Coordinates of C-alpha atoms in Angstrom, one line a residue:
Chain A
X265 CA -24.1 9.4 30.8
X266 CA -22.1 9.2 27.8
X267 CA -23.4 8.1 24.4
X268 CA -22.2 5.0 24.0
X269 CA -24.1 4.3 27.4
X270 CA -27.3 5.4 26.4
X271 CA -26.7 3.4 23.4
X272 CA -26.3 0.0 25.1
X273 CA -29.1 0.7 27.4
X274 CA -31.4 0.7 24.2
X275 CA -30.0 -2.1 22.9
X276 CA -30.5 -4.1 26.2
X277 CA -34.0 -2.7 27.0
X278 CA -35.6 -3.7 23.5
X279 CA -33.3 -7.3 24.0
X280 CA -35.2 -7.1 27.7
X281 CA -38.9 -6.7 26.2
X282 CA -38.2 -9.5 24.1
X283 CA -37.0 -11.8 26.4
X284 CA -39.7 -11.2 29.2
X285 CA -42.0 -11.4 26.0
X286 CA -41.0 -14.8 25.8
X287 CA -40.7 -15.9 29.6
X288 CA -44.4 -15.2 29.3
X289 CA -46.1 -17.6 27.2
X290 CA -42.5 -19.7 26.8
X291 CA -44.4 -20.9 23.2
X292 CA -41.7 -20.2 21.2
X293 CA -38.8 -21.7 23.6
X294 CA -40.9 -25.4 24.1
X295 CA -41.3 -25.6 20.0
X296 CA -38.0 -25.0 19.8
X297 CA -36.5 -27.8 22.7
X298 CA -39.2 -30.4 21.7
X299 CA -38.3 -30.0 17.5
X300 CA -34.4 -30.0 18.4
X301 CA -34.9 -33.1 20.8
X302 CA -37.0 -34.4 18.0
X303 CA -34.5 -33.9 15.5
X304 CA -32.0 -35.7 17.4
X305 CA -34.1 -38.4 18.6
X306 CA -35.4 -39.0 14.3
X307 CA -31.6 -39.0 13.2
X308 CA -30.9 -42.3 15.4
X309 CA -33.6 -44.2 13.1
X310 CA -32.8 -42.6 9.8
X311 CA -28.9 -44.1 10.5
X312 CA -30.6 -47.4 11.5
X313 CA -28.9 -47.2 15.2
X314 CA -25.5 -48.0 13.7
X315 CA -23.6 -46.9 16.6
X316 CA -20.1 -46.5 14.8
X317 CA -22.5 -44.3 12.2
X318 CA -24.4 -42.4 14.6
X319 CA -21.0 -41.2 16.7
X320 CA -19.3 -40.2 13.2
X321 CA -22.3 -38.1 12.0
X322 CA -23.2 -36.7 15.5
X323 CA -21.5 -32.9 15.0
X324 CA -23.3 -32.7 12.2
X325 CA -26.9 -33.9 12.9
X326 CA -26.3 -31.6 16.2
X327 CA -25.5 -28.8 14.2
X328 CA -29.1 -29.6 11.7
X329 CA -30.8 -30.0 14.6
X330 CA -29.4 -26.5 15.8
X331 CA -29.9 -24.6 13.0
X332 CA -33.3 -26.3 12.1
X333 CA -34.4 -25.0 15.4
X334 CA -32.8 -22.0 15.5
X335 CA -35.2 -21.0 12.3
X336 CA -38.3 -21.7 14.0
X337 CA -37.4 -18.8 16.8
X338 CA -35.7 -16.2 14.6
X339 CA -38.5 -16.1 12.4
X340 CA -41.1 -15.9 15.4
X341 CA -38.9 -13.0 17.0
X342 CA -39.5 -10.5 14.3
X343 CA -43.4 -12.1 13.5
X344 CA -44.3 -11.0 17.4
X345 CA -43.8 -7.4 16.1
X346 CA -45.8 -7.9 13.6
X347 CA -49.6 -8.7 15.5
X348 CA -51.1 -5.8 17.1
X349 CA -49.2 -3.2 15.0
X350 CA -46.2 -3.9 17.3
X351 CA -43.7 -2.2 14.9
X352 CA -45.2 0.6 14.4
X353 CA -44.7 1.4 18.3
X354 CA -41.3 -0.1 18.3
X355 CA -40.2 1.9 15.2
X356 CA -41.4 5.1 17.6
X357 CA -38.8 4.0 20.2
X358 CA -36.5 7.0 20.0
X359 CA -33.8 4.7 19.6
X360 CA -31.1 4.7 16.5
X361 CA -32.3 2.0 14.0
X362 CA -29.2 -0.1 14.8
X363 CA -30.4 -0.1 18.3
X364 CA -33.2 -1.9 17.3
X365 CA -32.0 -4.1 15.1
X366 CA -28.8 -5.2 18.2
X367 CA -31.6 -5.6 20.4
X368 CA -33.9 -7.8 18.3
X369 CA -30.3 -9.7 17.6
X370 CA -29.3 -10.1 21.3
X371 CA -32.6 -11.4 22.2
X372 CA -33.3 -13.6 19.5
X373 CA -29.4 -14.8 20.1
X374 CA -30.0 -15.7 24.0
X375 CA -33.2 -17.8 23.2
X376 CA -31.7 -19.8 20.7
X377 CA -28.5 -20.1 22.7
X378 CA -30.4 -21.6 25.9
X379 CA -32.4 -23.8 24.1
X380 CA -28.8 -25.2 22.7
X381 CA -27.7 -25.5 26.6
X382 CA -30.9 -27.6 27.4
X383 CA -29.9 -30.0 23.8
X384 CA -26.6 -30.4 25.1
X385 CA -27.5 -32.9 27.9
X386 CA -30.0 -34.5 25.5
X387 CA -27.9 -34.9 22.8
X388 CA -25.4 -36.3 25.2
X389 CA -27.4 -38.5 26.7
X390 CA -28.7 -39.8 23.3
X391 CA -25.8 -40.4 21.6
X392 CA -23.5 -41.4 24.1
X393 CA -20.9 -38.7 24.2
X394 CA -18.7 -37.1 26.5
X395 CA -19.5 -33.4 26.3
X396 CA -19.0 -32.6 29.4
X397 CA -15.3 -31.5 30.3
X398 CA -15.8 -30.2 26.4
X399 CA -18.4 -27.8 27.7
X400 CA -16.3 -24.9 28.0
X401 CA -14.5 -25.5 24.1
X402 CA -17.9 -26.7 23.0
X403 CA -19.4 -23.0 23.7
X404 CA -15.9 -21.3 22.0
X405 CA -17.2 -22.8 19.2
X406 CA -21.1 -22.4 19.8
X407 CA -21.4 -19.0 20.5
X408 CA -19.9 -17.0 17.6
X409 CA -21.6 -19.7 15.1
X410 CA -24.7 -18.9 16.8
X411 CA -24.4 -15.3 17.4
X412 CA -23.8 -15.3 12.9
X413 CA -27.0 -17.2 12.5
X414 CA -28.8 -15.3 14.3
X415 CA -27.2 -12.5 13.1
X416 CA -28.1 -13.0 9.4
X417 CA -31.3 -14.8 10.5
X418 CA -32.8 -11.0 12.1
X419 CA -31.5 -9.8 9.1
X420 CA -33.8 -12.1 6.4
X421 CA -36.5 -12.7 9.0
X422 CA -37.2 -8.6 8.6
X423 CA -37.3 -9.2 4.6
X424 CA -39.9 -12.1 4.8
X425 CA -41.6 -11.6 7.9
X426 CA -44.3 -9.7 5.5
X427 CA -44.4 -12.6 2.5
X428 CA -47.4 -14.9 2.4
X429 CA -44.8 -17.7 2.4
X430 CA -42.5 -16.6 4.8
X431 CA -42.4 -20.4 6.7
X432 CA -40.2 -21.5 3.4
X433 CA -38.7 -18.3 2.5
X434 CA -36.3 -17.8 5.7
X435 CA -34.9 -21.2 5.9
X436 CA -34.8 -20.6 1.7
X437 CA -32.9 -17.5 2.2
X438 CA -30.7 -17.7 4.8
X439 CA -29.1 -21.3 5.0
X440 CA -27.5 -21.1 1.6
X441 CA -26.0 -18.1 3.0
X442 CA -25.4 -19.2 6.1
X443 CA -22.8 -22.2 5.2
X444 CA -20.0 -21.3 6.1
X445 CA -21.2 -20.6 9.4
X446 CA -22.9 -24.6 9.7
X447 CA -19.8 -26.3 7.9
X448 CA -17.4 -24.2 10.2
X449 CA -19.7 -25.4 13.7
X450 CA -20.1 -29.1 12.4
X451 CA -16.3 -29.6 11.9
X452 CA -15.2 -27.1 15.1
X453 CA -17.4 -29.3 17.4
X454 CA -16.0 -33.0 15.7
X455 CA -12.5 -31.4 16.3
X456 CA -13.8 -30.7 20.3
X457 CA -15.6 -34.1 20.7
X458 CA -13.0 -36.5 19.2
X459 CA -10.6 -34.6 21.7
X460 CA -8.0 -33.3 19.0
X461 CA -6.3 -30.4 19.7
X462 CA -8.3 -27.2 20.1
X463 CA -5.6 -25.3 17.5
X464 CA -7.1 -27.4 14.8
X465 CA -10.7 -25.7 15.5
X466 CA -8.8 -22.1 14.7
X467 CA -9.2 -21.6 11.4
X468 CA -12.4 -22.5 11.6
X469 CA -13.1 -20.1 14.0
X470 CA -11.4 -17.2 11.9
X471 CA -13.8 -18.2 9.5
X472 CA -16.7 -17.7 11.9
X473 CA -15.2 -14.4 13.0
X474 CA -15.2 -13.1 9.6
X475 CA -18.9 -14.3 8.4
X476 CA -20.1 -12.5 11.7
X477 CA -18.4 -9.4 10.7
X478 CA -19.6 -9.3 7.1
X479 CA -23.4 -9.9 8.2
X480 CA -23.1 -7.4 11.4
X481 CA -21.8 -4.9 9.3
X482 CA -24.0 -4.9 6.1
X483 CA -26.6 -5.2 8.8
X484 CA -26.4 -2.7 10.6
X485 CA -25.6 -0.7 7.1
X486 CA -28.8 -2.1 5.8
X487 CA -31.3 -2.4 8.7
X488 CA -32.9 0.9 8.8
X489 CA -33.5 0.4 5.1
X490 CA -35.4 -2.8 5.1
X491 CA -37.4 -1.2 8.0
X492 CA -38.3 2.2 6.7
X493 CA -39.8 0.5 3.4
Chain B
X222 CA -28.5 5.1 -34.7
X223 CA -31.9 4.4 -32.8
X224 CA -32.0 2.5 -29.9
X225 CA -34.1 -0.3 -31.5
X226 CA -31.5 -0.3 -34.1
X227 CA -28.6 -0.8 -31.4
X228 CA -30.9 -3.5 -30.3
X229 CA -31.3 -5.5 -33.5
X230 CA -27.3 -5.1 -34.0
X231 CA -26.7 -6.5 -31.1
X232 CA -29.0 -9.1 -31.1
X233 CA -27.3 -10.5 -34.8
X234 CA -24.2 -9.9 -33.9
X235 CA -24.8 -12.4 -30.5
X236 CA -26.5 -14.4 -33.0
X237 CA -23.2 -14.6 -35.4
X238 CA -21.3 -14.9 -32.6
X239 CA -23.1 -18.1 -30.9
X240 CA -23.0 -19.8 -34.3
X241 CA -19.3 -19.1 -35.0
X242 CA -18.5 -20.3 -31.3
X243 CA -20.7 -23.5 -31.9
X244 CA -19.1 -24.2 -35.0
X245 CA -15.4 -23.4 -33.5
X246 CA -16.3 -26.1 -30.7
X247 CA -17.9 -28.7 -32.5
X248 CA -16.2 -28.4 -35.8
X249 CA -12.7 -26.5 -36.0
X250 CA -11.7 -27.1 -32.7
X251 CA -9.4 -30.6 -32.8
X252 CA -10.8 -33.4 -30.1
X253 CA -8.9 -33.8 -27.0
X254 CA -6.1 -35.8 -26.9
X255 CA -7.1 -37.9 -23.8
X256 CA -10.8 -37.2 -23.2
X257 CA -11.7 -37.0 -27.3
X258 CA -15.0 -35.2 -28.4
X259 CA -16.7 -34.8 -24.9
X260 CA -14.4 -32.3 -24.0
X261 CA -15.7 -30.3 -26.4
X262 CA -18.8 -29.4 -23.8
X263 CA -15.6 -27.2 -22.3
X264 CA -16.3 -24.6 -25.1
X265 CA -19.8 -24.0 -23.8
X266 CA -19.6 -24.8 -19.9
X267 CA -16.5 -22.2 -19.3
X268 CA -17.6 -19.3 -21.1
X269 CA -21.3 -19.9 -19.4
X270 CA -20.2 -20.2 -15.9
X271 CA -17.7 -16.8 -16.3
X272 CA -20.9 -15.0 -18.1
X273 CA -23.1 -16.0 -14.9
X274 CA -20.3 -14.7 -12.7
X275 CA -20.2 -11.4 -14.6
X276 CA -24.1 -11.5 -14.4
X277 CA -24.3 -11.8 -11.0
X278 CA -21.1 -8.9 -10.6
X279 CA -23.7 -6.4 -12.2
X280 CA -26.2 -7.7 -9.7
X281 CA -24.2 -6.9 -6.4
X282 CA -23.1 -2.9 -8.7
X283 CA -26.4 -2.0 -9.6
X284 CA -28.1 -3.3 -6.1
X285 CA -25.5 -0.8 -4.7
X286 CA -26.1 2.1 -7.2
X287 CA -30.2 1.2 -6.4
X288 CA -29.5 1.7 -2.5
X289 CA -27.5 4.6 -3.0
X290 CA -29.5 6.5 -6.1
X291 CA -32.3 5.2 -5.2
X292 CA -33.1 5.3 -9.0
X293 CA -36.1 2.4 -10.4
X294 CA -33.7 1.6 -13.9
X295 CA -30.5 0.3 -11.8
X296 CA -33.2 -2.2 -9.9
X297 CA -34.4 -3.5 -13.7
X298 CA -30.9 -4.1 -14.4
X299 CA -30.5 -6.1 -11.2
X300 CA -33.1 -7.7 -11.7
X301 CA -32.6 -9.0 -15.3
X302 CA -29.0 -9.9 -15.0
X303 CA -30.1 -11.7 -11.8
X304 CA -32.0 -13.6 -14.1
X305 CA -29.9 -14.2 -17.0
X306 CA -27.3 -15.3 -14.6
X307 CA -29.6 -17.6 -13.1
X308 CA -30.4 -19.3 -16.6
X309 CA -26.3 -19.5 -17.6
X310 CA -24.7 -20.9 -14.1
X311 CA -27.8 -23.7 -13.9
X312 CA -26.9 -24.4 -17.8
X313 CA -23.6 -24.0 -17.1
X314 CA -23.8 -26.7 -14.2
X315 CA -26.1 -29.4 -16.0
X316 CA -23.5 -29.5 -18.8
X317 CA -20.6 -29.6 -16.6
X318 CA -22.0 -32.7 -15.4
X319 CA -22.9 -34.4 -18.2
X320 CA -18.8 -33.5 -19.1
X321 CA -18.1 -35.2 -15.7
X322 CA -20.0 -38.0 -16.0
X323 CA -18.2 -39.9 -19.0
X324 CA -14.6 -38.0 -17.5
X325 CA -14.6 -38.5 -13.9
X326 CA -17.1 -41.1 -13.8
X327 CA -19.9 -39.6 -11.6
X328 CA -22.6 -36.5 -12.5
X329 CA -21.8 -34.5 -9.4
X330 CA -18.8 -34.5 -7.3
X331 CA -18.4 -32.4 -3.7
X332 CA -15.6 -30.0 -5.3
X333 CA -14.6 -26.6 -3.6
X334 CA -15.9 -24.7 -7.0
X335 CA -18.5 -27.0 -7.8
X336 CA -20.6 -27.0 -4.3
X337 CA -19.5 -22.8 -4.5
X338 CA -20.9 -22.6 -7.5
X339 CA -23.7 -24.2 -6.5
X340 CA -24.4 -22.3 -3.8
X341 CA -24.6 -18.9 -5.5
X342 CA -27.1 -20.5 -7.8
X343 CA -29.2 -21.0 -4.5
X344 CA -29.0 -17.6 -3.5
X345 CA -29.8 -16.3 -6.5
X346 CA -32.7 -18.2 -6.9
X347 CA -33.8 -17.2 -3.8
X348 CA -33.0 -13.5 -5.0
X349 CA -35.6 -14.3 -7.3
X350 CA -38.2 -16.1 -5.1
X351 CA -37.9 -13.0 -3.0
X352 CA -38.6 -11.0 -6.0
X353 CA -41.6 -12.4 -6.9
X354 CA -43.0 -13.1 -3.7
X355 CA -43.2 -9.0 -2.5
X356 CA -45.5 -7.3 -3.7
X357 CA -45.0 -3.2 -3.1
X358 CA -42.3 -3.3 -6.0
X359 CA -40.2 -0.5 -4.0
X360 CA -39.9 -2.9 -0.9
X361 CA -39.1 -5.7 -3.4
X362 CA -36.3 -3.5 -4.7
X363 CA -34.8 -2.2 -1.3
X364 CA -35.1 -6.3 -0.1
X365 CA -33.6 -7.6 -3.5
X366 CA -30.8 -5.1 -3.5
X367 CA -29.7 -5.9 0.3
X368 CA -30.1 -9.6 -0.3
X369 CA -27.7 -9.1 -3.7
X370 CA -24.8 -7.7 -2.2
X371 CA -25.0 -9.5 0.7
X372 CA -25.0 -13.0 -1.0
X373 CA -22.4 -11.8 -3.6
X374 CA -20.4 -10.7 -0.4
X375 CA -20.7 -13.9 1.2
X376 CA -19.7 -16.0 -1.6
X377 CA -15.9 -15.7 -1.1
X378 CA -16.4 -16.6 2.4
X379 CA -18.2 -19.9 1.1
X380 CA -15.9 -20.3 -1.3
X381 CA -13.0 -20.4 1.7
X382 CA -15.1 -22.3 4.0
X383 CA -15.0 -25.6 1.5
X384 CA -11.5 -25.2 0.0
X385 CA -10.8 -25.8 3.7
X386 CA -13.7 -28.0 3.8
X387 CA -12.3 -30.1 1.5
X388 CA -8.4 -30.1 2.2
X389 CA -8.1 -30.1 5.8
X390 CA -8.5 -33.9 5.6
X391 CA -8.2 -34.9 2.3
X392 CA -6.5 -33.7 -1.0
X393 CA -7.6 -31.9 -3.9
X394 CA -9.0 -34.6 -6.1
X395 CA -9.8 -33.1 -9.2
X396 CA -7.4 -30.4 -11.3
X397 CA -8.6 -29.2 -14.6
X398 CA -6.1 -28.7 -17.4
X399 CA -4.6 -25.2 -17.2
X400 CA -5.0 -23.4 -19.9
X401 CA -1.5 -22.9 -21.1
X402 CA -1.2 -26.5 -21.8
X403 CA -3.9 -25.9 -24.2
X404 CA -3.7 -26.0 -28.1
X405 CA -4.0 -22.7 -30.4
X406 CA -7.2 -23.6 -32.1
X407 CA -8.6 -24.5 -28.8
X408 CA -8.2 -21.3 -27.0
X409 CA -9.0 -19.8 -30.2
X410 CA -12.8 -22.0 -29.8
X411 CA -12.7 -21.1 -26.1
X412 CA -12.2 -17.4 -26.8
X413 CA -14.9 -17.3 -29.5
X414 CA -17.4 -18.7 -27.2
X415 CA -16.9 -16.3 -24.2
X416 CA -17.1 -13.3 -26.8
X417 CA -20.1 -15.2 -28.2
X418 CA -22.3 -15.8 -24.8
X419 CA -21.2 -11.9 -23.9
X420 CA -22.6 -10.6 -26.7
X421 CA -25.6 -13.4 -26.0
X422 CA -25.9 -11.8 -22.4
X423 CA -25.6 -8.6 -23.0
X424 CA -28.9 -9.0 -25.7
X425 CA -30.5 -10.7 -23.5
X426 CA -30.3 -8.0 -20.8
X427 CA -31.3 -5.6 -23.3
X428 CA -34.2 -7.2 -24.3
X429 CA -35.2 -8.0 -21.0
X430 CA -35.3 -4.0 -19.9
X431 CA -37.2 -3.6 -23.0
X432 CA -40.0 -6.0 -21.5
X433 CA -39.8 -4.4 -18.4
X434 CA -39.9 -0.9 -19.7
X435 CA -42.9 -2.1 -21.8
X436 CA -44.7 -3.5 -18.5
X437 CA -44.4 -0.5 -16.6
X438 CA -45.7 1.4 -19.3
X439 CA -48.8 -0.8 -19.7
X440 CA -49.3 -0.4 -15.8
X441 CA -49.4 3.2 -16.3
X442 CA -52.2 3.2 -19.3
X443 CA -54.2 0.8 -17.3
X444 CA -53.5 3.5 -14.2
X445 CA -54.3 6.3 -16.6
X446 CA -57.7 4.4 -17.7
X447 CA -59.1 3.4 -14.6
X448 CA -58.6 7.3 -13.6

């Protein structure tokens, strides 16, 4: 088995253990749809149920909702390593630090990504749209903006897990950094749902492309460091 | 000459220089032509905002020297510029809007550099939040120096993300004056101001390490004391 395979079968073994972690007591993945259909559901009385209002705003106050949610998870990911000495025993994994820190990523990335799946029918239903034969551009857009966040959110979530107020330190941290990833969703997604041409998402996109390679990189750079201390 | 005595030069000569810039943009330099004596705030809110930039430059070199050297002095440095800069992009902000408020007719306005440079000042103060909030100062160090380059990294990318932001539907709506168009003795103000709050920064800094020096040797007596 060559390197590189070994390498991805770490990566997806520690993403495994997380997930199944999850699946088991599920606490983490019912916050997170309740707050996010919560979110949504709150927006509709802060607008006052001006319809022509609610349908202008509503990439945006998906995309609050989103990354609102997506805080509650990330920072739970790397606080379950934290109880019972959990690191310790992951840190003995003989797996390269990167592994670790592309497994933590991949699983923290498919929870927050399936509990965006189970808003999108919510969000449709609540707000009247359409997003159904926009599924497939909706996700072109959804998943590198997600797979950034959650990217830079295993990142800080590692730096504050330890902090007695780690609650308002992550979302402190990591959504002024995380901008240009929100703005870039917010206007990708009103470009998909007022049916404009898709080209008009792509720079957009580039600009999701390149956040997601700046924070993967200094990542995986910095990972082991933040870990060892 | 002694370091103290580097110290004190420096610290009259940012002294000098913060009084001859004051008086060079509140006295010598000429009132605008079209905005009159408010744009006179210019003299201060330029040079502070490029001095916080520079502040915040020596944050993302030394967090990279700290990671690499691994030695405690470039952290202080961080550290203390993170600070200073801190202090000169918020000043630097509240009087660019009292300047906007009698020019453009509102405190705050959602312009590309504006809502950049407001941004940084987030991430810096969480830089600092961070700072304070770890406690093993060596974790604190390795934590503040990742989050430094990162957030100094990801600033151009912000700064791309709302030029777009803010043309793909709607043009520019404010453009400074450029400075070409700009008289003799006002450059000449401007000029004097940005040497002045360099000089400023750069005591500041100084003084700064001192404190810090000073700490960690008082940590060590009490060490030493205890046994």
């Amino acid at each position: 088995m060559g390197g590189r395979m070994i390498f991805a079968r770490r990566v997806a073994a520690i993403a495994w253990k997380d997930l199944i972690a999850e699946w088991r007591d599920r606490e983490s993945m019912t916050a997170m749809c309740f707050f996010a259909f919560l979110v949504l559901f709150l927006f509709n009385f802060a607008l006052g149920g001006d319809q022509t209002l609610i349908r202008g705003a509503s990439s945006g106050l998906l995309w609050l909702a989103f990354t609102f949610t997506a805080v509650l998870g990330l920072a739970r990911s790397v606080q379950g390593e934290m109880t019972n000495d959990c690191l310790d025993g992951l840190l003995l994994y003989p797996a390269e630090r990167e592994a670790i820190f592309l497994g933590k990523l991949c699983g923290s990335f498919i929870v927050i990504m399936l509990v965006e799946l189970i808003s999108f029918p919510v969000f449709a239903v609540l707000y009247n749209m359409d997003i159904w034969s926009q599924l497939p551009k909706l996700l072109l857009i959804a998943v590198p903006a997600t797979f950034g966040f959650a990217t830079a959110g295993t990142l800080l979530s590692t730096m504050t897990v330890g902090l007695r107020a780690r609650e308002a330190m992550l979302p402190f941290l990591l959504f002024p950094l995380t901008i240009p990833l929100i703005l870039a969703a917010v206007r990708g997604t009103e470009i998909v749902l007022r049916g404009e041409v898709f080209e008009l998402a792509m720079p957009w996109l580039k600009l999701t492309g390149a956040f997601d390679v700046l924070f993967l990189v200094g990542s995986l750079l910095t990972f082991e460091l933040l870990i060892e201390e | 000459m002694s370091g103290q005595g580097w110290e004190r030069t420096l610290g009259i000569l940012a002294v000098f220089g913060v009084a001859a810039g004051l008086y060079t943009a509140f006295v010598y330099a000429p009132p605008d032509a079209v905005q009159g004596e408010v744009q006179r705030l210019m003299y201060l809110h330029v040079p502070l905002i490029l001095v916080g930039y520079l502040a915040f430059f020596v944050v993302f070199v030394t967090s990279i020297l700290y990671l690499w050297r691994r030695h405690r002095g470039y952290d202080a440095i961080a550290h203390s510029s993170a600070e200073i800069g801190v202090i000169f992009t918020a000043l630097s902000i509240a009087i660019g809007s009292i300047w906007g408020r009698p020019t453009w007719g509102a405190w705050w306005t959602w312009d590309a550099r504006l809502t950049t440079t407001a941004i940084l000042l987030l991430v810096f103060l969480g830089y600092l939040m961070l700072r304070t909030l770890v406690e093993d100062p060596s974790r604190g160090a390795t934590f503040s120096a990742v989050l430094g380059i990162l957030g100094f990294l990801d600033i151009p990318i912000i700064h791309m993300s709302v030029v777009w932001w803010r043309t793909l539907h709607q043009p520019a709506s404010i453009l400074k004056p450029g400075l070409s168009t700009v008289a003799p003795d006002m450059q000449m103000a401007l000029y004097t101001n940005l040497v002045a709050f360099g000089l400023l920064y750069g005591y500041l800094l100084v003084k700064r390490l001192r404190i810090e020096e000073t700490r960690e040797e008082l940590l060590r007596l009490q060490m030493e004391r205890l046994g």
